[in-house]
Amino acid sequence: MEKTCVMIKPLFDTFAQLPYQIDYAQHHFNVGNYTHLSRLTQAQLDDLTFCLKYLQKVGIKSENSFNRFRNEIEKLLLWLWFKHNCGLASINKELLTTYTVFCQSPDATWCTLQHNARFKLRNGERHVNENWRPFKSAVMSYESRASMFTVLNHFCDALTQAAIIKDNPIKTLRKNDVILNKKNKPVTRSKAIDESMLRDAFARYKNDIHKMRNLFLLYLVKKAQLPLQAFSQQNAGSAPLLAHLDLTEQVLYVFDNNQLTPHRLCEIGLQIATCYKQLRGSALTQDAPLLHRERGNGSYEVRQLRRLITAMEKEIS
């Protein structure tokens, strides 16, 4: 049996638990929670402690960023330890090339088809959820791969600054990545939605800012047939802002081939957009993201946008 099956267990908990995890790591996890990590070597504990403190800095800026960075760094650390029997100091171009190939189609034992919490609270202590796995799918999407490179680039910069590795190889790997450099990048377009469903939902949710946001997104993607990626964090520097919504001209400007292109809103789209902008309030700056977050700042990731759309479709169908 492959030895990695024994230790494919979560390393990092929630952002709120990080101070406790750092304290437990410094005491070799001999007391309290996360006792499954007591089997780590001193070198692995050093790697883990560095990552915990790094994630703490990330999480102070944004909890959403923390979750995203935690997921990617956890995968990398597990792979280094239990696939290649090495640590952070071994990271170089060749090793990360092998890792990115693995991530594109990871072993089945590293995957699960559904979301499972990392830890469960039992008798006041955090215990491993044995059903948890680092990957949610056996095949990595284009968006997930792009996000992985973004996180690894930032993380390797931190490793370089801490003199753990000599240089950051990610920039070169990202530039030469065959999948991300395809000429025809995948675009998510969805089956059109019935306009009467949008009208009914508009009447129902016109006083709820969060539901109106989801309805606006649903309209843009499934009625206006704009690509989902246009509104995502992966579309770095090109996700629409509040300033791109011009209610006077009845258009939303979206980036297409690095140029702002106007998309005219139909009647129901204009009603939804107008209501949503009014709910957002007049005090917002024009460089605020078009789609607001309930927590944190910045744009959504593609997977988060999909969840918002799925939830809204279920509600109005």
Tab-separated table of C-alpha atoms in Angstrom:
chain	number	residue	atom	x	y	z
A	1	MET	CA	0.000	0.000	0.000
A	2	GLU	CA	1.252	3.501	-0.849
A	3	LYS	CA	2.419	5.179	2.332
A	4	THR	CA	0.741	8.476	1.354
A	5	CYS	CA	-2.652	6.928	2.130
A	6	VAL	CA	-1.706	6.903	5.811
A	7	MET	CA	-1.130	10.639	6.170
A	8	ILE	CA	-3.400	12.409	3.678
A	9	LYS	CA	-4.882	14.389	6.522
A	10	PRO	CA	-5.483	18.118	6.933
A	11	LEU	CA	-2.681	20.324	8.189
A	12	PHE	CA	-4.437	23.674	8.579
A	13	ASP	CA	-7.686	24.575	10.302
A	14	THR	CA	-9.722	27.801	10.090
A	15	PHE	CA	-8.193	31.268	10.363
A	16	ALA	CA	-9.608	31.637	13.890
A	17	GLN	CA	-7.733	28.494	14.962
A	18	LEU	CA	-4.332	29.583	13.612
A	19	PRO	CA	-2.935	31.049	16.875
A	20	TYR	CA	-3.743	27.775	18.646
A	21	GLN	CA	-2.195	25.728	15.851
A	22	ILE	CA	0.998	27.791	15.997
A	23	ASP	CA	1.185	27.238	19.764
A	24	TYR	CA	0.527	23.492	19.403
A	25	ALA	CA	3.197	23.235	16.666
A	26	GLN	CA	5.766	24.805	18.975
A	27	HIS	CA	4.857	22.182	21.599
A	28	HIS	CA	5.078	19.352	19.024
A	29	PHE	CA	1.297	18.780	19.228
A	30	ASN	CA	1.774	16.745	22.385
A	31	VAL	CA	-1.198	18.392	24.080
A	32	GLY	CA	-4.680	19.438	23.060
A	33	ASN	CA	-5.930	19.409	19.485
A	34	TYR	CA	-4.430	18.110	16.216
A	35	THR	CA	-2.626	15.195	17.824
A	36	HIS	CA	-2.342	13.488	14.403
A	37	LEU	CA	0.430	16.005	13.689
A	38	SER	CA	2.526	14.832	16.633
A	39	ARG	CA	4.117	12.249	14.291
A	40	LEU	CA	5.804	14.926	12.190
A	41	THR	CA	9.582	15.180	12.212
A	42	GLN	CA	11.282	18.333	13.471
A	43	ALA	CA	11.989	19.405	9.883
A	44	GLN	CA	8.310	18.974	8.995
A	45	LEU	CA	7.285	20.905	12.112
A	46	ASP	CA	9.571	23.733	11.024
A	47	ASP	CA	7.923	23.761	7.572
A	48	LEU	CA	4.476	23.655	9.125
A	49	THR	CA	5.219	26.489	11.554
A	50	PHE	CA	6.530	28.693	8.730
A	51	CYS	CA	3.363	28.022	6.708
A	52	LEU	CA	1.087	28.698	9.695
A	53	LYS	CA	2.724	32.083	10.328
A	54	TYR	CA	2.633	32.894	6.600
A	55	LEU	CA	-1.082	32.052	6.404
A	56	GLN	CA	-1.734	34.189	9.468
A	57	LYS	CA	-0.367	37.218	7.592
A	58	VAL	CA	-2.492	36.358	4.546
A	59	GLY	CA	-5.630	35.919	6.654
A	60	ILE	CA	-5.295	39.314	8.336
A	61	LYS	CA	-5.870	40.932	4.938
A	62	SER	CA	-8.772	38.724	3.862
A	63	GLU	CA	-10.320	35.524	5.198
A	64	ASN	CA	-11.236	34.508	1.665
A	65	SER	CA	-7.597	34.850	0.629
A	66	PHE	CA	-6.643	32.778	3.652
A	67	ASN	CA	-8.948	29.931	2.560
A	68	ARG	CA	-7.617	30.023	-0.975
A	69	PHE	CA	-3.939	30.122	0.076
A	70	ARG	CA	-4.465	27.495	2.782
A	71	ASN	CA	-5.888	25.025	0.265
A	72	GLU	CA	-2.993	25.379	-2.173
A	73	ILE	CA	-0.183	25.399	0.385
A	74	GLU	CA	-1.665	22.391	2.171
A	75	LYS	CA	-1.631	20.394	-1.068
A	76	LEU	CA	1.961	21.373	-1.772
A	77	LEU	CA	3.190	20.531	1.715
A	78	LEU	CA	1.446	17.138	1.786
A	79	TRP	CA	2.890	16.330	-1.637
A	80	LEU	CA	6.421	17.344	-0.640
A	81	TRP	CA	6.348	15.316	2.571
A	82	PHE	CA	4.510	12.182	1.553
A	83	LYS	CA	5.123	11.930	-2.180
A	84	HIS	CA	8.749	13.051	-2.365
A	85	ASN	CA	10.001	12.773	1.205
A	86	CYS	CA	11.371	16.316	1.219
A	87	GLY	CA	10.443	19.766	2.496
A	88	LEU	CA	10.149	23.425	1.569
A	89	ALA	CA	13.930	23.868	1.265
A	90	SER	CA	13.958	21.355	-1.627
A	91	ILE	CA	11.663	23.433	-3.833
A	92	ASN	CA	13.130	24.169	-7.247
A	93	LYS	CA	11.964	24.391	-10.850
A	94	GLU	CA	12.142	20.648	-11.539
A	95	LEU	CA	10.272	19.690	-8.374
A	96	LEU	CA	7.486	22.221	-8.949
A	97	THR	CA	7.176	21.111	-12.570
A	98	THR	CA	6.478	17.586	-11.324
A	99	TYR	CA	4.045	18.979	-8.754
A	100	THR	CA	2.012	20.967	-11.295
A	101	VAL	CA	1.690	17.838	-13.436
A	102	PHE	CA	0.428	15.903	-10.402
A	103	CYS	CA	-2.128	18.620	-9.572
A	104	GLN	CA	-3.616	18.487	-13.066
A	105	SER	CA	-4.682	14.884	-12.453
A	106	PRO	CA	-3.983	13.825	-8.843
A	107	ASP	CA	-4.146	10.273	-7.531
A	108	ALA	CA	-7.648	9.030	-6.726
A	109	THR	CA	-6.635	8.558	-3.076
A	110	TRP	CA	-6.064	12.324	-2.860
A	111	CYS	CA	-9.526	13.206	-4.176
A	112	THR	CA	-13.109	13.402	-2.978
A	113	LEU	CA	-16.293	14.131	-4.913
A	114	GLN	CA	-17.871	16.259	-2.187
A	115	HIS	CA	-16.943	18.896	0.348
A	116	ASN	CA	-15.811	17.518	3.701
A	117	ALA	CA	-14.806	19.672	6.664
A	118	ARG	CA	-11.183	19.288	7.714
A	119	PHE	CA	-11.890	18.833	11.399
A	120	LYS	CA	-14.802	17.960	13.649
A	121	LEU	CA	-15.296	19.160	17.209
A	122	ARG	CA	-15.578	16.271	19.657
A	123	ASN	CA	-15.460	16.598	23.445
A	124	GLY	CA	-14.091	20.105	23.069
A	125	GLU	CA	-11.179	19.040	20.827
A	126	ARG	CA	-10.580	19.281	17.080
A	127	HIS	CA	-10.340	15.860	15.467
A	128	VAL	CA	-9.502	14.890	11.891
A	129	ASN	CA	-12.366	14.175	9.520
A	130	GLU	CA	-11.187	10.936	7.897
A	131	ASN	CA	-13.262	11.677	4.772
A	132	TRP	CA	-11.356	14.870	3.973
A	133	ARG	CA	-9.049	14.959	0.943
A	134	PRO	CA	-6.988	17.836	-0.498
A	135	PHE	CA	-8.533	17.718	-3.994
A	136	LYS	CA	-12.235	18.024	-4.834
A	137	SER	CA	-11.923	16.642	-8.343
A	138	ALA	CA	-9.675	14.234	-10.223
A	139	VAL	CA	-9.130	16.828	-12.992
A	140	MET	CA	-8.100	20.445	-12.352
A	141	SER	CA	-10.056	23.175	-14.136
A	142	TYR	CA	-8.387	26.015	-16.042
A	143	GLU	CA	-9.466	28.502	-13.360
A	144	SER	CA	-8.153	26.362	-10.516
A	145	ARG	CA	-4.807	25.966	-12.267
A	146	ALA	CA	-4.483	29.713	-12.757
A	147	SER	CA	-5.312	30.267	-9.086
A	148	MET	CA	-2.740	27.650	-8.047
A	149	PHE	CA	0.045	29.482	-9.898
A	150	THR	CA	-0.955	32.808	-8.335
A	151	VAL	CA	-0.783	31.389	-4.812
A	152	LEU	CA	2.461	29.468	-5.395
A	153	ASN	CA	4.106	32.561	-6.847
A	154	HIS	CA	3.293	34.599	-3.739
A	155	PHE	CA	4.326	31.751	-1.442
A	156	CYS	CA	7.648	31.154	-3.209
A	157	ASP	CA	8.383	34.873	-2.960
A	158	ALA	CA	7.956	34.529	0.819
A	159	LEU	CA	10.211	31.458	0.877
A	160	THR	CA	12.855	33.387	-1.066
A	161	GLN	CA	12.671	36.369	1.288
A	162	ALA	CA	13.049	33.989	4.250
A	163	ALA	CA	16.134	32.449	2.547
A	164	ILE	CA	14.505	28.996	2.590
A	165	ILE	CA	14.924	28.712	-1.190
A	166	LYS	CA	17.319	30.590	-3.488
A	167	ASP	CA	14.866	31.884	-6.066
A	168	ASN	CA	11.226	31.714	-7.171
A	169	PRO	CA	10.783	29.359	-10.161
A	170	ILE	CA	7.022	29.905	-10.488
A	171	LYS	CA	7.159	32.930	-12.786
A	172	THR	CA	9.025	30.914	-15.414
A	173	LEU	CA	6.770	27.874	-14.993
A	174	ARG	CA	3.640	30.015	-15.297
A	175	LYS	CA	4.954	31.737	-18.411
A	176	ASN	CA	5.675	28.394	-20.104
A	177	ASP	CA	2.649	26.431	-18.835
A	178	VAL	CA	1.053	24.693	-21.815
A	179	ILE	CA	-2.463	24.551	-20.337
A	180	LEU	CA	-2.661	28.213	-19.293
A	181	ASN	CA	-1.140	29.415	-22.552
A	182	LYS	CA	-3.670	27.766	-24.844
A	183	LYS	CA	-4.792	30.166	-27.547
A	184	ASN	CA	-8.416	29.199	-27.072
A	185	LYS	CA	-8.979	29.561	-23.352
A	186	PRO	CA	-12.091	27.866	-21.986
A	187	VAL	CA	-15.059	30.188	-21.567
A	188	THR	CA	-18.009	29.338	-19.366
A	189	ARG	CA	-21.320	30.081	-21.055
A	190	SER	CA	-24.596	28.814	-19.727
A	191	LYS	CA	-27.988	27.802	-20.985
A	192	ALA	CA	-30.289	30.829	-21.201
A	193	ILE	CA	-32.801	31.390	-18.423
A	194	ASP	CA	-36.479	32.236	-18.863
A	195	GLU	CA	-37.105	35.975	-18.500
A	196	SER	CA	-40.343	35.472	-16.574
A	197	MET	CA	-38.355	33.744	-13.803
A	198	LEU	CA	-36.117	36.804	-13.557
A	199	ARG	CA	-39.149	39.118	-13.303
A	200	ASP	CA	-40.750	37.046	-10.563
A	201	ALA	CA	-37.483	36.909	-8.640
A	202	PHE	CA	-36.946	40.656	-9.048
A	203	ALA	CA	-40.328	41.401	-7.468
A	204	ARG	CA	-39.525	38.995	-4.636
A	205	TYR	CA	-35.985	40.152	-3.827
A	206	LYS	CA	-35.934	43.889	-4.635
A	207	ASN	CA	-35.240	44.780	-0.981
A	208	ASP	CA	-32.513	42.159	-0.400
A	209	ILE	CA	-29.050	43.339	-1.487
A	210	HIS	CA	-27.450	39.868	-1.411
A	211	LYS	CA	-30.234	38.166	-3.343
A	212	MET	CA	-30.289	41.042	-5.848
A	213	ARG	CA	-26.545	40.631	-6.362
A	214	ASN	CA	-27.033	36.935	-7.104
A	215	LEU	CA	-29.941	37.726	-9.420
A	216	PHE	CA	-27.858	40.333	-11.260
A	217	LEU	CA	-25.085	37.754	-11.746
A	218	LEU	CA	-27.626	35.193	-12.902
A	219	TYR	CA	-28.969	37.668	-15.440
A	220	LEU	CA	-25.509	38.574	-16.747
A	221	VAL	CA	-24.411	34.962	-17.213
A	222	LYS	CA	-27.597	33.135	-18.160
A	223	LYS	CA	-29.665	35.824	-19.869
A	224	ALA	CA	-27.060	38.195	-21.274
A	225	GLN	CA	-24.749	35.211	-21.936
A	226	LEU	CA	-21.612	36.969	-20.732
A	227	PRO	CA	-18.749	34.623	-19.751
A	228	LEU	CA	-18.602	33.797	-16.056
A	229	GLN	CA	-14.847	34.409	-16.017
A	230	ALA	CA	-15.415	38.088	-16.823
A	231	PHE	CA	-16.597	38.681	-13.253
A	232	SER	CA	-14.003	36.601	-11.449
A	233	GLN	CA	-10.856	37.146	-9.425
A	234	GLN	CA	-8.969	35.026	-11.971
A	235	ASN	CA	-9.642	37.764	-14.524
A	236	ALA	CA	-6.991	39.838	-12.735
A	237	GLY	CA	-7.283	43.582	-13.373
A	238	SER	CA	-10.231	43.110	-15.718
A	239	ALA	CA	-13.171	42.207	-13.483
A	240	PRO	CA	-15.953	44.844	-13.892
A	241	LEU	CA	-16.157	47.661	-11.363
A	242	LEU	CA	-19.129	49.723	-10.263
A	243	ALA	CA	-17.897	52.427	-12.640
A	244	HIS	CA	-18.418	50.065	-15.569
A	245	LEU	CA	-22.173	50.026	-14.985
A	246	ASP	CA	-23.648	53.040	-16.806
A	247	LEU	CA	-27.370	53.222	-16.044
A	248	THR	CA	-27.830	56.400	-18.092
A	249	GLU	CA	-26.591	54.679	-21.239
A	250	GLN	CA	-28.156	51.369	-20.081
A	251	VAL	CA	-24.924	49.453	-20.628
A	252	LEU	CA	-22.390	47.431	-18.657
A	253	TYR	CA	-18.821	47.622	-19.901
A	254	VAL	CA	-16.928	44.327	-19.782
A	255	PHE	CA	-13.402	43.471	-20.882
A	256	ASP	CA	-13.064	41.571	-24.148
A	257	ASN	CA	-9.557	40.987	-25.536
A	258	ASN	CA	-8.235	43.521	-22.993
A	259	GLN	CA	-10.640	46.205	-24.228
A	260	LEU	CA	-13.775	47.522	-22.543
A	261	THR	CA	-16.784	46.563	-24.618
A	262	PRO	CA	-20.309	47.884	-23.915
A	263	HIS	CA	-23.090	45.360	-23.374
A	264	ARG	CA	-26.593	46.805	-23.578
A	265	LEU	CA	-28.931	45.752	-20.795
A	266	CYS	CA	-32.421	44.596	-21.711
A	267	GLU	CA	-35.439	45.882	-19.778
A	268	ILE	CA	-35.351	43.351	-16.935
A	269	GLY	CA	-31.562	43.557	-16.795
A	270	LEU	CA	-31.732	47.338	-16.402
A	271	GLN	CA	-34.340	46.998	-13.639
A	272	ILE	CA	-32.186	44.502	-11.739
A	273	ALA	CA	-29.006	46.581	-12.222
A	274	THR	CA	-30.720	49.801	-11.125
A	275	CYS	CA	-32.202	48.202	-8.023
A	276	TYR	CA	-28.897	46.547	-7.120
A	277	LYS	CA	-26.931	49.777	-7.487
A	278	GLN	CA	-29.465	51.624	-5.317
A	279	LEU	CA	-29.161	48.934	-2.640
A	280	ARG	CA	-25.376	49.304	-2.734
A	281	GLY	CA	-25.789	52.993	-1.787
A	282	SER	CA	-24.349	56.250	-3.098
A	283	ALA	CA	-21.323	56.394	-0.787
A	284	LEU	CA	-19.346	53.751	-2.663
A	285	THR	CA	-16.347	54.711	-4.757
A	286	GLN	CA	-16.475	53.934	-8.447
A	287	ASP	CA	-13.547	51.497	-8.185
A	288	ALA	CA	-15.583	49.171	-5.956
A	289	PRO	CA	-16.140	45.687	-7.484
A	290	LEU	CA	-19.362	45.338	-9.442
A	291	LEU	CA	-20.426	42.349	-7.316
A	292	HIS	CA	-20.013	43.000	-3.599
A	293	ARG	CA	-18.789	40.497	-1.052
A	294	GLU	CA	-20.676	39.787	2.143
A	295	ARG	CA	-17.292	39.399	3.851
A	296	GLY	CA	-13.898	40.666	2.782
A	297	ASN	CA	-12.918	42.687	-0.271
A	298	GLY	CA	-12.094	42.151	-3.920
A	299	SER	CA	-13.662	39.959	-6.584
A	300	TYR	CA	-15.030	36.437	-6.416
A	301	GLU	CA	-13.333	33.298	-7.688
A	302	VAL	CA	-15.077	31.380	-10.500
A	303	ARG	CA	-16.075	28.525	-8.196
A	304	GLN	CA	-17.687	31.006	-5.792
A	305	LEU	CA	-19.615	32.661	-8.611
A	306	ARG	CA	-20.897	29.268	-9.723
A	307	ARG	CA	-22.178	28.599	-6.213
A	308	LEU	CA	-24.013	31.943	-6.138
A	309	ILE	CA	-25.680	31.189	-9.467
A	310	THR	CA	-26.602	27.625	-8.484
A	311	ALA	CA	-28.134	28.794	-5.212
A	312	MET	CA	-30.189	31.497	-6.944
A	313	GLU	CA	-31.411	29.129	-9.650
A	314	LYS	CA	-32.639	26.684	-7.020
A	315	GLU	CA	-34.508	29.453	-5.248
A	316	ILE	CA	-36.350	30.808	-8.264
A	317	SER	CA	-37.044	27.545	-10.109
